[in-house]
PDB file of C-alpha atoms in Angstrom:
ATOM      1  CA  UNK I  85     -24.274   0.547 -14.596  1.00 72.00           C
ATOM      2  CA  UNK I  86     -22.775   1.371 -11.188  1.00 83.00           C
ATOM      3  CA  UNK I  87     -19.233   2.700 -11.451  1.00 92.00           C
ATOM      4  CA  UNK I  88     -16.707   0.968  -9.220  1.00 98.00           C
ATOM      5  CA  UNK I  89     -14.483   3.068  -6.981  1.00 98.00           C
ATOM      6  CA  UNK I  90     -11.103   2.334  -5.364  1.00 98.00           C
ATOM      7  CA  UNK I  91      -9.451   4.200  -2.493  1.00 99.00           C
ATOM      8  CA  UNK I  92      -5.639   3.979  -2.646  1.00 98.00           C
ATOM      9  CA  UNK I  93      -3.247   5.431  -0.074  1.00 98.00           C
ATOM     10  CA  UNK I  94       0.359   6.355  -0.798  1.00 97.00           C
ATOM     11  CA  UNK I  95      -0.679   7.039  -4.386  1.00 97.00           C
ATOM     12  CA  UNK I  96       1.776   9.787  -5.315  1.00 96.00           C
ATOM     13  CA  UNK I  97       4.521   7.364  -6.395  1.00 93.00           C
ATOM     14  CA  UNK I  98       5.705   3.758  -6.330  1.00 92.00           C
ATOM     15  CA  UNK I  99       3.322   0.832  -5.843  1.00 95.00           C
ATOM     16  CA  UNK I 100       0.462   3.095  -4.793  1.00 97.00           C
ATOM     17  CA  UNK I 101       0.591   5.289  -7.886  1.00 97.00           C
ATOM     18  CA  UNK I 102       1.036   2.346 -10.245  1.00 97.00           C
ATOM     19  CA  UNK I 103      -1.816   0.466  -8.544  1.00 98.00           C
ATOM     20  CA  UNK I 104      -4.170   3.432  -8.805  1.00 98.00           C
ATOM     21  CA  UNK I 105      -3.554   3.649 -12.546  1.00 98.00           C
ATOM     22  CA  UNK I 106      -3.782  -0.132 -13.012  1.00 98.00           C
ATOM     23  CA  UNK I 107      -7.154  -0.068 -11.243  1.00 98.00           C
ATOM     24  CA  UNK I 108      -8.277   2.767 -13.514  1.00 98.00           C
ATOM     25  CA  UNK I 109      -7.285   0.670 -16.510  1.00 97.00           C
ATOM     26  CA  UNK I 110      -9.466  -2.098 -15.019  1.00 97.00           C
ATOM     27  CA  UNK I 111     -12.442   0.276 -14.904  1.00 98.00           C
ATOM     28  CA  UNK I 112     -12.271   1.837 -11.436  1.00 98.00           C
ATOM     29  CA  UNK I 113     -12.645   5.492 -10.579  1.00 98.00           C
ATOM     30  CA  UNK I 114      -9.997   6.174  -7.945  1.00 98.00           C
ATOM     31  CA  UNK I 115      -9.707   8.304  -4.830  1.00 98.00           C
ATOM     32  CA  UNK I 116      -5.961   8.783  -4.410  1.00 98.00           C
ATOM     33  CA  UNK I 117      -4.400   9.812  -1.115  1.00 98.00           C
ATOM     34  CA  UNK I 118      -0.891  10.985  -0.191  1.00 97.00           C
ATOM     35  CA  UNK I 119       1.061  13.901   1.270  1.00 92.00           C
ATOM     36  CA  UNK I 120       2.439  15.082  -2.071  1.00 90.00           C
ATOM     37  CA  UNK I 121      -0.226  16.876  -4.070  1.00 92.00           C
ATOM     38  CA  UNK I 122       2.024  18.824  -6.446  1.00 86.00           C
ATOM     39  CA  UNK I 123       5.319  17.850  -8.050  1.00 81.00           C
ATOM     40  CA  UNK I 124       8.335  19.254  -6.222  1.00 73.00           C
ATOM     41  CA  UNK I 125       6.920  19.287  -2.690  1.00 73.00           C
ATOM     42  CA  UNK I 126       9.337  18.305   0.101  1.00 67.00           C
ATOM     43  CA  UNK I 127       8.483  15.860   2.873  1.00 76.00           C
ATOM     44  CA  UNK I 128      10.310  13.844   5.529  1.00 69.00           C
ATOM     45  CA  UNK I 129      11.661  10.496   4.341  1.00 68.00           C
ATOM     46  CA  UNK I 130      13.625   8.721   7.032  1.00 63.00           C
ATOM     47  CA  UNK I 131      14.864  11.937   8.608  1.00 66.00           C
ATOM     48  CA  UNK I 132      15.702  13.748   5.355  1.00 69.00           C
ATOM     49  CA  UNK I 133      13.328  16.412   4.074  1.00 76.00           C
ATOM     50  CA  UNK I 134      13.392  16.615   0.287  1.00 71.00           C
ATOM     51  CA  UNK I 135      11.270  16.390  -2.867  1.00 63.00           C
ATOM     52  CA  UNK I 136      10.894  13.043  -4.616  1.00 77.00           C
ATOM     53  CA  UNK I 137       9.510  12.329  -8.085  1.00 80.00           C
ATOM     54  CA  UNK I 138       5.755  11.833  -8.273  1.00 85.00           C
ATOM     55  CA  UNK I 139       2.592  13.566  -7.044  1.00 94.00           C
ATOM     56  CA  UNK I 140      -1.130  13.038  -6.773  1.00 97.00           C
ATOM     57  CA  UNK I 141      -1.626  15.392  -9.720  1.00 97.00           C
ATOM     58  CA  UNK I 142       0.600  13.220 -11.916  1.00 97.00           C
ATOM     59  CA  UNK I 143      -1.196  10.044 -10.837  1.00 98.00           C
ATOM     60  CA  UNK I 144      -4.567  11.696 -11.471  1.00 98.00           C
ATOM     61  CA  UNK I 145      -3.536  12.648 -14.993  1.00 98.00           C
ATOM     62  CA  UNK I 146      -2.598   9.039 -15.728  1.00 97.00           C
ATOM     63  CA  UNK I 147      -5.905   7.785 -14.290  1.00 98.00           C
ATOM     64  CA  UNK I 148      -7.877  10.251 -16.406  1.00 98.00           C
ATOM     65  CA  UNK I 149      -5.934   9.184 -19.486  1.00 97.00           C
ATOM     66  CA  UNK I 150      -7.708   5.820 -19.096  1.00 97.00           C
ATOM     67  CA  UNK I 151     -11.106   7.517 -19.047  1.00 97.00           C
ATOM     68  CA  UNK I 152     -11.701   7.211 -15.293  1.00 98.00           C
ATOM     69  CA  UNK I 153     -12.304   9.821 -12.599  1.00 98.00           C
ATOM     70  CA  UNK I 154      -9.582  10.692 -10.085  1.00 98.00           C
ATOM     71  CA  UNK I 155     -10.112  12.467  -6.770  1.00 98.00           C
ATOM     72  CA  UNK I 156      -6.923  13.900  -5.225  1.00 98.00           C
ATOM     73  CA  UNK I 157      -6.966  13.922  -1.425  1.00 98.00           C
ATOM     74  CA  UNK I 158      -3.992  15.272   0.491  1.00 98.00           C
ATOM     75  CA  UNK I 159      -3.563  13.482   3.826  1.00 98.00           C
ATOM     76  CA  UNK I 160      -0.836  12.071   6.071  1.00 97.00           C
ATOM     77  CA  UNK I 161      -0.748   8.667   7.760  1.00 97.00           C
ATOM     78  CA  UNK I 162       0.574  10.376  10.903  1.00 97.00           C
ATOM     79  CA  UNK I 163      -2.519  12.601  10.957  1.00 97.00           C
ATOM     80  CA  UNK I 164      -5.295  10.060  11.411  1.00 98.00           C
ATOM     81  CA  UNK I 165      -7.996  12.722  11.307  1.00 98.00           C
ATOM     82  CA  UNK I 166      -6.809  13.850   7.856  1.00 98.00           C
ATOM     83  CA  UNK I 167      -7.106  10.297   6.533  1.00 98.00           C
ATOM     84  CA  UNK I 168     -10.566   9.879   8.047  1.00 98.00           C
ATOM     85  CA  UNK I 169     -11.585  13.161   6.397  1.00 98.00           C
ATOM     86  CA  UNK I 170     -10.225  11.869   3.080  1.00 98.00           C
ATOM     87  CA  UNK I 171     -12.411   8.760   3.417  1.00 98.00           C
ATOM     88  CA  UNK I 172     -15.452  10.936   4.149  1.00 98.00           C
ATOM     89  CA  UNK I 173     -14.699  13.148   1.134  1.00 98.00           C
ATOM     90  CA  UNK I 174     -14.317  10.141  -1.144  1.00 98.00           C
ATOM     91  CA  UNK I 175     -17.648   8.702   0.003  1.00 98.00           C
ATOM     92  CA  UNK I 176     -19.344  12.068  -0.431  1.00 98.00           C
ATOM     93  CA  UNK I 177     -17.896  12.481  -3.926  1.00 98.00           C
ATOM     94  CA  UNK I 178     -18.385   8.972  -5.332  1.00 98.00           C
ATOM     95  CA  UNK I 179     -21.148   7.604  -3.100  1.00 97.00           C
ATOM     96  CA  UNK I 180     -19.368   4.281  -2.534  1.00 98.00           C
ATOM     97  CA  UNK I 181     -15.995   2.606  -2.175  1.00 98.00           C
ATOM     98  CA  UNK I 182     -15.570  -0.875  -3.623  1.00 98.00           C
ATOM     99  CA  UNK I 183     -11.863  -1.428  -2.912  1.00 98.00           C
ATOM    100  CA  UNK I 184      -9.567  -0.104  -0.194  1.00 98.00           C
ATOM    101  CA  UNK I 185      -5.839  -0.503  -0.717  1.00 98.00           C
ATOM    102  CA  UNK I 186      -3.993   0.340   2.502  1.00 98.00           C
ATOM    103  CA  UNK I 187      -0.638   0.863   0.834  1.00 98.00           C
ATOM    104  CA  UNK I 188       0.902   3.937   2.507  1.00 97.00           C
ATOM    105  CA  UNK I 189       3.475   3.474   5.261  1.00 94.00           C
ATOM    106  CA  UNK I 190       5.358   5.595   7.758  1.00 94.00           C
ATOM    107  CA  UNK I 191       8.802   6.438   6.369  1.00 85.00           C
ATOM    108  CA  UNK I 192      10.171   8.876   8.938  1.00 86.00           C
ATOM    109  CA  UNK I 193      12.795   8.723  11.668  1.00 87.00           C
ATOM    110  CA  UNK I 194      13.194   5.428  13.507  1.00 88.00           C
ATOM    111  CA  UNK I 195      12.329   3.225  10.542  1.00 86.00           C
ATOM    112  CA  UNK I 196      15.941   2.040  10.266  1.00 84.00           C
ATOM    113  CA  UNK I 197      16.939   2.573  13.900  1.00 90.00           C
ATOM    114  CA  UNK I 198      18.619  -0.105  15.959  1.00 94.00           C
ATOM    115  CA  UNK I 199      16.452  -1.635  18.688  1.00 94.00           C
ATOM    116  CA  UNK I 200      18.425   0.066  21.464  1.00 95.00           C
ATOM    117  CA  UNK I 201      18.254   3.451  19.742  1.00 94.00           C
ATOM    118  CA  UNK I 202      14.592   3.766  18.836  1.00 94.00           C
ATOM    119  CA  UNK I 203      12.579   6.217  20.928  1.00 96.00           C
ATOM    120  CA  UNK I 204       9.039   5.822  22.179  1.00 97.00           C
ATOM    121  CA  UNK I 205       7.980   8.704  19.945  1.00 96.00           C
ATOM    122  CA  UNK I 206       9.447   7.042  16.834  1.00 95.00           C
ATOM    123  CA  UNK I 207       7.806   3.721  17.673  1.00 96.00           C
ATOM    124  CA  UNK I 208       4.489   5.477  18.225  1.00 97.00           C
ATOM    125  CA  UNK I 209       4.825   7.157  14.810  1.00 96.00           C
ATOM    126  CA  UNK I 210       5.511   3.812  13.116  1.00 96.00           C
ATOM    127  CA  UNK I 211       2.443   2.252  14.700  1.00 98.00           C
ATOM    128  CA  UNK I 212       0.309   5.286  13.920  1.00 98.00           C
ATOM    129  CA  UNK I 213       1.233   5.193  10.246  1.00 97.00           C
ATOM    130  CA  UNK I 214       1.288   1.434   9.773  1.00 98.00           C
ATOM    131  CA  UNK I 215      -1.412   0.156  12.158  1.00 98.00           C
ATOM    132  CA  UNK I 216      -3.725   2.787  13.647  1.00 98.00           C
ATOM    133  CA  UNK I 217      -4.363   4.797  10.477  1.00 98.00           C
ATOM    134  CA  UNK I 218      -5.000   1.743   8.238  1.00 98.00           C
ATOM    135  CA  UNK I 219      -7.398   0.484  10.906  1.00 98.00           C
ATOM    136  CA  UNK I 220      -9.164   3.856  10.949  1.00 98.00           C
ATOM    137  CA  UNK I 221      -9.683   3.648   7.185  1.00 98.00           C
ATOM    138  CA  UNK I 222     -11.106   0.149   7.469  1.00 98.00           C
ATOM    139  CA  UNK I 223     -13.487   1.349  10.181  1.00 98.00           C
ATOM    140  CA  UNK I 224     -14.517   4.288   7.979  1.00 98.00           C
ATOM    141  CA  UNK I 225     -15.090   2.348   4.751  1.00 98.00           C
ATOM    142  CA  UNK I 226     -16.068  -1.182   5.798  1.00 98.00           C
ATOM    143  CA  UNK I 227     -19.644  -0.275   6.895  1.00 98.00           C
ATOM    144  CA  UNK I 228     -20.458   0.978   3.400  1.00 98.00           C
ATOM    145  CA  UNK I 229     -19.078  -2.216   1.879  1.00 98.00           C
ATOM    146  CA  UNK I 230     -21.225  -4.288   4.228  1.00 97.00           C
ATOM    147  CA  UNK I 231     -24.302  -2.224   3.340  1.00 97.00           C
ATOM    148  CA  UNK I 232     -23.750  -2.668  -0.406  1.00 96.00           C
ATOM    149  CA  UNK I 233     -22.977  -6.371   0.064  1.00 97.00           C
ATOM    150  CA  UNK I 234     -19.536  -6.315  -1.534  1.00 97.00           C
ATOM    151  CA  UNK I 235     -16.081  -4.881  -1.133  1.00 98.00           C
ATOM    152  CA  UNK I 236     -12.378  -5.685  -1.238  1.00 98.00           C
ATOM    153  CA  UNK I 237      -9.779  -4.716   1.364  1.00 98.00           C
ATOM    154  CA  UNK I 238      -6.090  -5.110   0.541  1.00 98.00           C
ATOM    155  CA  UNK I 239      -3.551  -4.430   3.281  1.00 98.00           C
ATOM    156  CA  UNK I 240       0.068  -4.085   2.203  1.00 96.00           C
ATOM    157  CA  UNK I 241       2.193  -6.325   4.364  1.00 96.00           C
ATOM    158  CA  UNK I 242       5.950  -6.967   4.378  1.00 93.00           C
ATOM    159  CA  UNK I 243       8.136 -10.054   4.528  1.00 91.00           C
ATOM    160  CA  UNK I 244       9.894  -8.358   7.439  1.00 91.00           C
ATOM    161  CA  UNK I 245       6.775  -9.069   9.528  1.00 92.00           C
ATOM    162  CA  UNK I 246       7.588 -12.775   9.719  1.00 90.00           C
ATOM    163  CA  UNK I 247      11.332 -13.007   8.991  1.00 91.00           C
ATOM    164  CA  UNK I 248      14.367 -12.274  11.117  1.00 94.00           C
ATOM    165  CA  UNK I 249      16.643  -9.608   9.597  1.00 91.00           C
ATOM    166  CA  UNK I 250      19.811 -11.006   8.012  1.00 90.00           C
ATOM    167  CA  UNK I 251      21.788  -7.971   9.178  1.00 90.00           C
ATOM    168  CA  UNK I 252      21.304  -4.639  10.975  1.00 90.00           C
ATOM    169  CA  UNK I 253      18.986  -2.152   9.289  1.00 85.00           C
ATOM    170  CA  UNK I 254      21.827  -0.072   7.878  1.00 81.00           C
ATOM    171  CA  UNK I 255      23.617  -3.125   6.482  1.00 83.00           C
ATOM    172  CA  UNK I 256      20.894  -4.743   4.390  1.00 77.00           C
ATOM    173  CA  UNK I 257      18.432  -5.701   7.126  1.00 85.00           C
ATOM    174  CA  UNK I 258      15.506  -3.869   8.701  1.00 88.00           C
ATOM    175  CA  UNK I 259      14.516  -2.260  11.965  1.00 92.00           C
ATOM    176  CA  UNK I 260      12.214  -3.416  14.760  1.00 95.00           C
ATOM    177  CA  UNK I 261       9.725  -0.551  14.429  1.00 95.00           C
ATOM    178  CA  UNK I 262       8.768  -1.250  10.819  1.00 94.00           C
ATOM    179  CA  UNK I 263       8.771  -5.052  11.102  1.00 95.00           C
ATOM    180  CA  UNK I 264       6.726  -5.181  14.286  1.00 96.00           C
ATOM    181  CA  UNK I 265       4.153  -2.687  12.995  1.00 97.00           C
ATOM    182  CA  UNK I 266       3.697  -4.736   9.837  1.00 96.00           C
ATOM    183  CA  UNK I 267       3.318  -7.889  11.929  1.00 96.00           C
ATOM    184  CA  UNK I 268       0.540  -6.149  13.860  1.00 97.00           C
ATOM    185  CA  UNK I 269      -1.363  -4.960  10.795  1.00 97.00           C
ATOM    186  CA  UNK I 270      -1.022  -8.438   9.317  1.00 96.00           C
ATOM    187  CA  UNK I 271      -3.541  -9.739  11.848  1.00 96.00           C
ATOM    188  CA  UNK I 272      -6.277  -7.317  10.768  1.00 97.00           C
ATOM    189  CA  UNK I 273      -7.784  -9.122   7.789  1.00 97.00           C
ATOM    190  CA  UNK I 274      -8.263 -12.333   9.769  1.00 96.00           C
ATOM    191  CA  UNK I 275     -10.364 -10.434  12.284  1.00 97.00           C
ATOM    192  CA  UNK I 276     -12.410  -8.822   9.504  1.00 97.00           C
ATOM    193  CA  UNK I 277     -13.120 -12.213   7.956  1.00 96.00           C
ATOM    194  CA  UNK I 278     -14.147 -13.727  11.300  1.00 96.00           C
ATOM    195  CA  UNK I 279     -16.396 -10.820  12.258  1.00 96.00           C
ATOM    196  CA  UNK I 280     -17.958 -10.233   8.804  1.00 96.00           C
ATOM    197  CA  UNK I 281     -18.014 -13.702   7.291  1.00 93.00           C
ATOM    198  CA  UNK I 282     -21.276 -13.388   5.329  1.00 91.00           C
ATOM    199  CA  UNK I 283     -21.128  -9.783   4.130  1.00 93.00           C
ATOM    200  CA  UNK I 284     -19.622 -10.179   0.674  1.00 95.00           C
ATOM    201  CA  UNK I 285     -16.227  -8.893   1.779  1.00 97.00           C
ATOM    202  CA  UNK I 286     -12.916 -10.008   0.281  1.00 97.00           C
ATOM    203  CA  UNK I 287      -9.928  -9.278   2.523  1.00 97.00           C
ATOM    204  CA  UNK I 288      -6.287 -10.031   1.767  1.00 98.00           C
ATOM    205  CA  UNK I 289      -2.786  -9.390   3.028  1.00 98.00           C
ATOM    206  CA  UNK I 290      -0.458  -8.656   0.102  1.00 97.00           C
ATOM    207  CA  UNK I 291       3.311  -8.994   0.502  1.00 96.00           C
ATOM    208  CA  UNK I 292       5.136  -7.295  -2.400  1.00 94.00           C
ATOM    209  CA  UNK I 293       8.581  -8.772  -1.956  1.00 89.00           C
ATOM    210  CA  UNK I 294      11.467  -6.391  -2.560  1.00 80.00           C
ATOM    211  CA  UNK I 295      10.500  -3.400  -4.675  1.00 74.00           C
ATOM    212  CA  UNK I 296      12.924  -0.612  -5.553  1.00 61.00           C
ATOM    213  CA  UNK I 297      11.202   2.695  -4.829  1.00 60.00           C
ATOM    214  CA  UNK I 298      12.258   6.344  -4.949  1.00 58.00           C
ATOM    215  CA  UNK I 299      12.469   6.376  -1.154  1.00 57.00           C
ATOM    216  CA  UNK I 300      14.856   3.407  -1.198  1.00 54.00           C
ATOM    217  CA  UNK I 301      17.006   5.025  -3.872  1.00 53.00           C
ATOM    218  CA  UNK I 302      17.180   8.164  -1.751  1.00 54.00           C
ATOM    219  CA  UNK I 303      18.287   6.056   1.220  1.00 53.00           C
ATOM    220  CA  UNK I 304      21.272   4.862  -0.832  1.00 54.00           C
ATOM    221  CA  UNK I 305      20.093   1.305  -1.420  1.00 55.00           C
ATOM    222  CA  UNK I 306      21.944   0.061  -4.474  1.00 53.00           C
ATOM    223  CA  UNK I 307      20.689  -1.720  -7.562  1.00 57.00           C
ATOM    224  CA  UNK I 308      23.198  -4.466  -6.722  1.00 58.00           C
ATOM    225  CA  UNK I 309      21.501  -5.074  -3.369  1.00 55.00           C
ATOM    226  CA  UNK I 310      18.117  -5.101  -5.096  1.00 53.00           C
ATOM    227  CA  UNK I 311      19.330  -7.781  -7.487  1.00 58.00           C
ATOM    228  CA  UNK I 312      20.472  -9.858  -4.518  1.00 58.00           C
ATOM    229  CA  UNK I 313      16.938  -9.707  -3.106  1.00 58.00           C
ATOM    230  CA  UNK I 314      15.384 -10.334  -6.566  1.00 64.00           C
ATOM    231  CA  UNK I 315      13.514  -7.043  -6.607  1.00 71.00           C
ATOM    232  CA  UNK I 316      10.433  -6.596  -8.790  1.00 85.00           C
ATOM    233  CA  UNK I 317       8.979  -3.403 -10.232  1.00 87.00           C
ATOM    234  CA  UNK I 318       6.136  -1.376  -8.675  1.00 92.00           C
ATOM    235  CA  UNK I 319       4.242  -1.957 -11.933  1.00 93.00           C
ATOM    236  CA  UNK I 320       4.380  -5.743 -11.489  1.00 93.00           C
ATOM    237  CA  UNK I 321       2.837  -5.538  -8.011  1.00 96.00           C
ATOM    238  CA  UNK I 322       0.260  -3.040  -9.296  1.00 96.00           C
ATOM    239  CA  UNK I 323      -0.759  -5.593 -11.904  1.00 96.00           C
ATOM    240  CA  UNK I 324      -1.351  -8.100  -9.101  1.00 97.00           C
ATOM    241  CA  UNK I 325      -3.486  -5.542  -7.220  1.00 98.00           C
ATOM    242  CA  UNK I 326      -5.638  -4.932 -10.299  1.00 98.00           C
ATOM    243  CA  UNK I 327      -5.922  -8.682 -10.933  1.00 97.00           C
ATOM    244  CA  UNK I 328      -7.067  -9.312  -7.337  1.00 97.00           C
ATOM    245  CA  UNK I 329      -9.756  -6.663  -7.728  1.00 97.00           C
ATOM    246  CA  UNK I 330     -11.586  -8.878 -10.228  1.00 95.00           C
ATOM    247  CA  UNK I 331     -10.353 -12.415  -9.564  1.00 97.00           C
ATOM    248  CA  UNK I 332     -10.264 -14.932  -6.733  1.00 96.00           C
ATOM    249  CA  UNK I 333      -6.822 -16.109  -5.585  1.00 96.00           C
ATOM    250  CA  UNK I 334      -5.918 -19.714  -6.215  1.00 93.00           C
ATOM    251  CA  UNK I 335      -6.058 -21.967  -3.166  1.00 93.00           C
ATOM    252  CA  UNK I 336      -2.383 -22.910  -3.483  1.00 92.00           C
ATOM    253  CA  UNK I 337      -1.494 -19.252  -2.897  1.00 93.00           C
ATOM    254  CA  UNK I 338      -2.905 -19.610   0.649  1.00 91.00           C
ATOM    255  CA  UNK I 339      -5.062 -16.473   0.435  1.00 93.00           C
ATOM    256  CA  UNK I 340      -6.246 -16.903   4.016  1.00 92.00           C
ATOM    257  CA  UNK I 341      -2.714 -16.065   5.152  1.00 93.00           C
ATOM    258  CA  UNK I 342      -0.454 -13.869   2.983  1.00 94.00           C
ATOM    259  CA  UNK I 343      -0.501 -13.414  -0.772  1.00 96.00           C
ATOM    260  CA  UNK I 344       3.063 -13.157  -2.071  1.00 95.00           C
ATOM    261  CA  UNK I 345       3.036 -10.605  -4.875  1.00 94.00           C
ATOM    262  CA  UNK I 346       6.143 -11.726  -6.827  1.00 92.00           C
ATOM    263  CA  UNK I 347       5.025 -15.380  -6.872  1.00 93.00           C
ATOM    264  CA  UNK I 348       1.559 -14.380  -8.102  1.00 94.00           C
ATOM    265  CA  UNK I 349       3.015 -12.039 -10.703  1.00 93.00           C
ATOM    266  CA  UNK I 350       5.239 -14.841 -11.971  1.00 92.00           C
ATOM    267  CA  UNK I 351       2.412 -17.359 -12.142  1.00 92.00           C
ATOM    268  CA  UNK I 352       0.199 -14.882 -14.022  1.00 91.00           C
ATOM    269  CA  UNK I 353       2.971 -13.729 -16.348  1.00 92.00           C
ATOM    270  CA  UNK I 354       2.963 -10.202 -14.898  1.00 88.00           C
ATOM    271  CA  UNK I 355       6.586  -9.818 -13.821  1.00 83.00           C
ATOM    272  CA  UNK I 356       7.458  -7.831 -16.917  1.00 79.00           C
ATOM    273  CA  UNK I 357       4.581  -5.383 -16.398  1.00 83.00           C
ATOM    274  CA  UNK I 358       5.426  -1.911 -17.674  1.00 81.00           C
ATOM    275  CA  UNK I 359       4.765   1.285 -15.778  1.00 86.00           C
ATOM    276  CA  UNK I 360       1.345   2.789 -16.466  1.00 86.00           C
ATOM    277  CA  UNK I 361       2.689   6.175 -15.426  1.00 87.00           C
ATOM    278  CA  UNK I 362       5.200   6.326 -18.237  1.00 73.00           C
ATOM    279  CA  UNK I 363       8.150   6.247 -15.815  1.00 60.00           C
ATOM    280  CA  UNK I 364      10.986   3.695 -15.950  1.00 50.00           C
ATOM    281  CA  UNK I 365      10.931   0.993 -13.271  1.00 48.00           C
TER     282      UNK I 365
END
């Protein structure tokens, strides 16, 4: 029997790591991609360089605990060539990719900047990480999916792409760079469907709602604010990702537009999903 393979970006922590392990539990081998290969490495998160919990090695160990293969691939969304190389290495190693989860995002300077303060360089970085690199991965992996007659592409969206911020970015809202880049990437799956309508492809935008992550905790976002926005756990959204890998969305979820992760998790009874990495959510 052919082994199924997923390719998950941003898989060192948060939704990406939980999704990689949830997919392994569902029977996928997983190529996992992120900047942080080893625990304790420091990287730039919104202008602050520091280590955060999680690593590709830790995610790989959890994948292997479910009897599946993990391939650790260090790459950066700002370095498009490194991500394209990761896709090539995954194809060379596994021979196929059945599911691409474009989960990683740019989290550097400018993400929370006011409109009048953002620089051209920061805006370019946001679009590189959130639009150009995800597109490059689709272009690298979609041909193989077409050739094998099946494949699933999940692009992580954001409610900020189609909502006005309730406040400035540093007061509970969000910045122009992130929201506009997510609005741009949100148009990708519609183009894929139109241009590859009879190729066995399944393409979805997934909006996770508010999810408390290590990056958000580091930015000083409080649990009280998360409760106000009815935050869900990374594990709950990961359960939705794994469910979508093997099931067709219900028509009332409007899968041709945007799949809302928290609503799906609630309808499927997945909101109380526990971390597959053994970490508290």
